[in-house]
Every structure is written in structure tokens, then in C-alpha cells.
Tab-separated table of C-alpha atoms in Angstrom:
chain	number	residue	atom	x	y	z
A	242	UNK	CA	82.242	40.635	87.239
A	243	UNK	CA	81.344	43.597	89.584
A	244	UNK	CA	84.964	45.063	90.471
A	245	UNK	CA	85.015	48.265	91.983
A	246	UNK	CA	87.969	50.649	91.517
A	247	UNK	CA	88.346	53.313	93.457
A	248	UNK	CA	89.784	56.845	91.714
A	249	UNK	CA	90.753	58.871	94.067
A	250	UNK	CA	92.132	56.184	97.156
A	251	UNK	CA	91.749	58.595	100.297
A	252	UNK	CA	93.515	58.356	103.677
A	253	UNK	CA	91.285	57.717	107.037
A	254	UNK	CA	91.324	61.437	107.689
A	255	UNK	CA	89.656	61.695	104.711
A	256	UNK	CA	92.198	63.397	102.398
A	257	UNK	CA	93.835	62.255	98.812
A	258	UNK	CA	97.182	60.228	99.655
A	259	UNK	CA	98.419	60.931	96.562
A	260	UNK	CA	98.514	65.396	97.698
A	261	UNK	CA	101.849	66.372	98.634
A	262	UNK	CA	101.194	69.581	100.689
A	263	UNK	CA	103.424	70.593	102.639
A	264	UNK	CA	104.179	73.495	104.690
A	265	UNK	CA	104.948	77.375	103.687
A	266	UNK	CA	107.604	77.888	105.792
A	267	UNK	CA	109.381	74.528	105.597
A	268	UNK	CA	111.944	74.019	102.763
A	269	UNK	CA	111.271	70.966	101.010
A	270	UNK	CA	114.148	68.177	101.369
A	271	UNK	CA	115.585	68.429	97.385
A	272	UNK	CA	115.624	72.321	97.686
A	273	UNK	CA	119.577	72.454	98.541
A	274	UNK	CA	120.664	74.602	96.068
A	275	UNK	CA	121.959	78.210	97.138
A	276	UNK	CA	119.523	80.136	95.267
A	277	UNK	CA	116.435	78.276	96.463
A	278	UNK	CA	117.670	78.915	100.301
A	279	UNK	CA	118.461	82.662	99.209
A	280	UNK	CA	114.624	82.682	98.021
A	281	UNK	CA	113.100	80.826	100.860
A	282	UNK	CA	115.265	83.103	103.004
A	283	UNK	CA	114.129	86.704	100.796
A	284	UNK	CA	110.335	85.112	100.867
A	285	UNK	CA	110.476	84.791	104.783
A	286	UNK	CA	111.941	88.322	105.333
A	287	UNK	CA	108.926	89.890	102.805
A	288	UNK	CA	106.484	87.743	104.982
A	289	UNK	CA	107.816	89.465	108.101
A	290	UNK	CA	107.628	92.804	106.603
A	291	UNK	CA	103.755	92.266	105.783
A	292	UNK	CA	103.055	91.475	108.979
A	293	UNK	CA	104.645	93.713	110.462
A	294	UNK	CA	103.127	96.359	108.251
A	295	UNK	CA	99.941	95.157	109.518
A	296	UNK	CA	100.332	95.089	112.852
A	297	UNK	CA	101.525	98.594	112.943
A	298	UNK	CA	98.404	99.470	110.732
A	299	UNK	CA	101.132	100.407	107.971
A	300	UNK	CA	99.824	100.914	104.423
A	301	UNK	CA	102.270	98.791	101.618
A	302	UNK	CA	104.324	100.261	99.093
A	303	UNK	CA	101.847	99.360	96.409
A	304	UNK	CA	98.819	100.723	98.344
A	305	UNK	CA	100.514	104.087	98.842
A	306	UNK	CA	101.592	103.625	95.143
A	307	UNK	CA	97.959	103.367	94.100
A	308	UNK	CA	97.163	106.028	96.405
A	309	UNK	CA	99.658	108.755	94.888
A	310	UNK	CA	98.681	107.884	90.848
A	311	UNK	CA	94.749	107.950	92.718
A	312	UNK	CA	95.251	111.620	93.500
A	313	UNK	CA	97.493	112.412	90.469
A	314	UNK	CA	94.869	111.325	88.185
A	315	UNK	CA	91.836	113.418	90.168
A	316	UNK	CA	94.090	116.427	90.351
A	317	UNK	CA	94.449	115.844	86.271
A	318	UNK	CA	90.591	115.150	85.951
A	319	UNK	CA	89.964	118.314	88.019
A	320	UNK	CA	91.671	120.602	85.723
A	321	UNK	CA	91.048	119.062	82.645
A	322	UNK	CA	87.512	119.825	83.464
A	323	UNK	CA	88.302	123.312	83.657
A	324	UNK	CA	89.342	123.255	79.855
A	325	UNK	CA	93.472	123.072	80.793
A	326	UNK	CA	95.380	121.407	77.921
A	327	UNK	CA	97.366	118.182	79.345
A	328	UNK	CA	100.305	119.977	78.729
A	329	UNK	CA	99.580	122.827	80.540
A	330	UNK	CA	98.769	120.692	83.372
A	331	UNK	CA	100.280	122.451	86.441
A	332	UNK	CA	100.126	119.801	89.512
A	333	UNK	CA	100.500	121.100	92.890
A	334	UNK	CA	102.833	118.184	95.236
A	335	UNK	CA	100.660	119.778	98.625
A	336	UNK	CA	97.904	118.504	96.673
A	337	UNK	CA	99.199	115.732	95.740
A	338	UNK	CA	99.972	114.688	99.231
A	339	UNK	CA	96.608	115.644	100.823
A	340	UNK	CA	94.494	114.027	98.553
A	341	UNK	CA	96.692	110.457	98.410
A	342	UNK	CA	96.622	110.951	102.321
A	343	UNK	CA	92.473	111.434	102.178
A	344	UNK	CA	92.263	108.007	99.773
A	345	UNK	CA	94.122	105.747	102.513
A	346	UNK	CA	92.224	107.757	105.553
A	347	UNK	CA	88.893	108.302	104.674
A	348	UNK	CA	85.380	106.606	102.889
A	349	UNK	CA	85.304	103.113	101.111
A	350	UNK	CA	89.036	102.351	99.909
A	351	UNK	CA	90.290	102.730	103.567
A	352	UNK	CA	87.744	102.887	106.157
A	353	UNK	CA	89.622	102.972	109.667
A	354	UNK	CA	92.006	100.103	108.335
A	355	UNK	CA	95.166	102.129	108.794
A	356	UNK	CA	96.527	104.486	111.501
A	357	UNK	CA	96.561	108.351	110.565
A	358	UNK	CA	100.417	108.680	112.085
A	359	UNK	CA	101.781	105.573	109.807
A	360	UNK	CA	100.141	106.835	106.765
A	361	UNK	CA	101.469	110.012	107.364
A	362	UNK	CA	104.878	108.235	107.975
A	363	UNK	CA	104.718	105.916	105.209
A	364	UNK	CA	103.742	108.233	102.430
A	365	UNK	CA	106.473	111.119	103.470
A	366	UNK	CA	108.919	108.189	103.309
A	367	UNK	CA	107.657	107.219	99.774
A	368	UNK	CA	108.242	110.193	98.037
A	369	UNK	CA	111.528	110.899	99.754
A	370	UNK	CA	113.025	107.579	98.467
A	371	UNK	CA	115.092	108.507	95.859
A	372	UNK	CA	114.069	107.219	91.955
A	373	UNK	CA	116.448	104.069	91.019
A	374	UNK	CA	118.550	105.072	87.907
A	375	UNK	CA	118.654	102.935	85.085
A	376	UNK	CA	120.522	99.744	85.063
A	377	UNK	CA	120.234	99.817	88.631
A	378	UNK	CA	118.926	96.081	88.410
């Protein structure tokens, strides 16, 4: 009895038949429900934002997020080495602003990956967005 059963049945173009991929951008047919074409809809709009981010050489939110707490924390480090209690911790915001600026500009965490003008741009409009209060959900 030599019966040979195959696993994994594959297609001619050589992939699995039973792999449902389909693509990104096109809703599958049994998402019909309001909130899935709200999210399809919200997930196209952030793709479009990203790219457009990147085109214009724009750093993210979270990258000049990461940039700001970056230079917070070496500002901290730098007077905590000079034997300043945290809590008399006295942080300049020009500081602040030129050293996040230097961490998306300049060496290893940035290289020339974004434009000097946008970052500029993009970290001005950062800070100036106002906090959201709570129960602002």
C-alpha cells in the first residue's frame, strides 16, 4: 500500500490554496458593518498621512515624541551630574528645543533622513498643540 498524501496541496504558481491573502487596501466582502468601513476608512487616511510625512521628509509624532523626552532626559542627566536634587531640577524649554532638534538632525538616530525646515516645522507645531484635558476621549 504506498499512498502518498500530500499536506500542504499547492497551486501551479506554487503557493498554499488553502492562504486567503488578500489585499491591504481592499475591504473584504463580509466587512459591511459601519464601524469596519469607518476603520478601513480612518486606516487609509493614517496611511496617507505616513506617506505623506515621508515624502516631505517629515518626522512623526512619535519620533518627535521620542525626540523631546531624548533631550529632557540629557538635560536631567546633565544636571544631576552636577549634584542638583531632582527637585531642584530647573529645565530650560530653549534647551529643550535645541537639543530634541540636534537628535532628529544630526549623528546616528537621524543621519540626513529628515529635512532641517520640516523638523523645525514639525517640532514648533508639537509643543504648540495644546495638552487634551481629561475625559477628552
Amino acid at each position: 500500500m504506498s499512498e502518498h498524501i500530500e499536506l500542504h496541496p499547492e497551486t501551479e504558481n506554487g503557493t498554499n490554496q488553502h492562504s486567503n491573502l488578500r489585499e491591504v487596501d481592499k475591504p473584504a466582502e463580509h466587512h459591511s458593518s459601519r464601524r469596519a468601513r469607518v476603520l478601513i476608512k480612518d486606516r487609509t487616511r493614517q496611511q496617507a498621512l505616513r506617506d505623506r510625512k515621508k515624502a516631505a521628509k517629515s518626522p512623526s509624532t512619535h519620533t518627535i515624541n521620542r525626540a523631546i523626552v531624548h533631550a529632557i532626559m540629557a538635560e536631567l542627566k546633565a544636571q544631576r551630574s552636577q549634584g542638583v536634587k531632582v527637585g531642584d531640577v530647573s529645565l530650560s524649554f530653549v534647551n529643550i528645543l535645541d537639543l530634541s532638534y540636534k537628535h532628529l538632525t544630526k549623528g546616528t538616530h537621524a543621519g540626513n533622513s529628515y529635512s532641517l525646515d520640516e523638523v523645525r516645522i514639525a517640532i514648533t507645531a508639537r509643543i504648540q498643540r495644546e495638552a487634551p484635558k481629561p475625559g477628552d476621549d
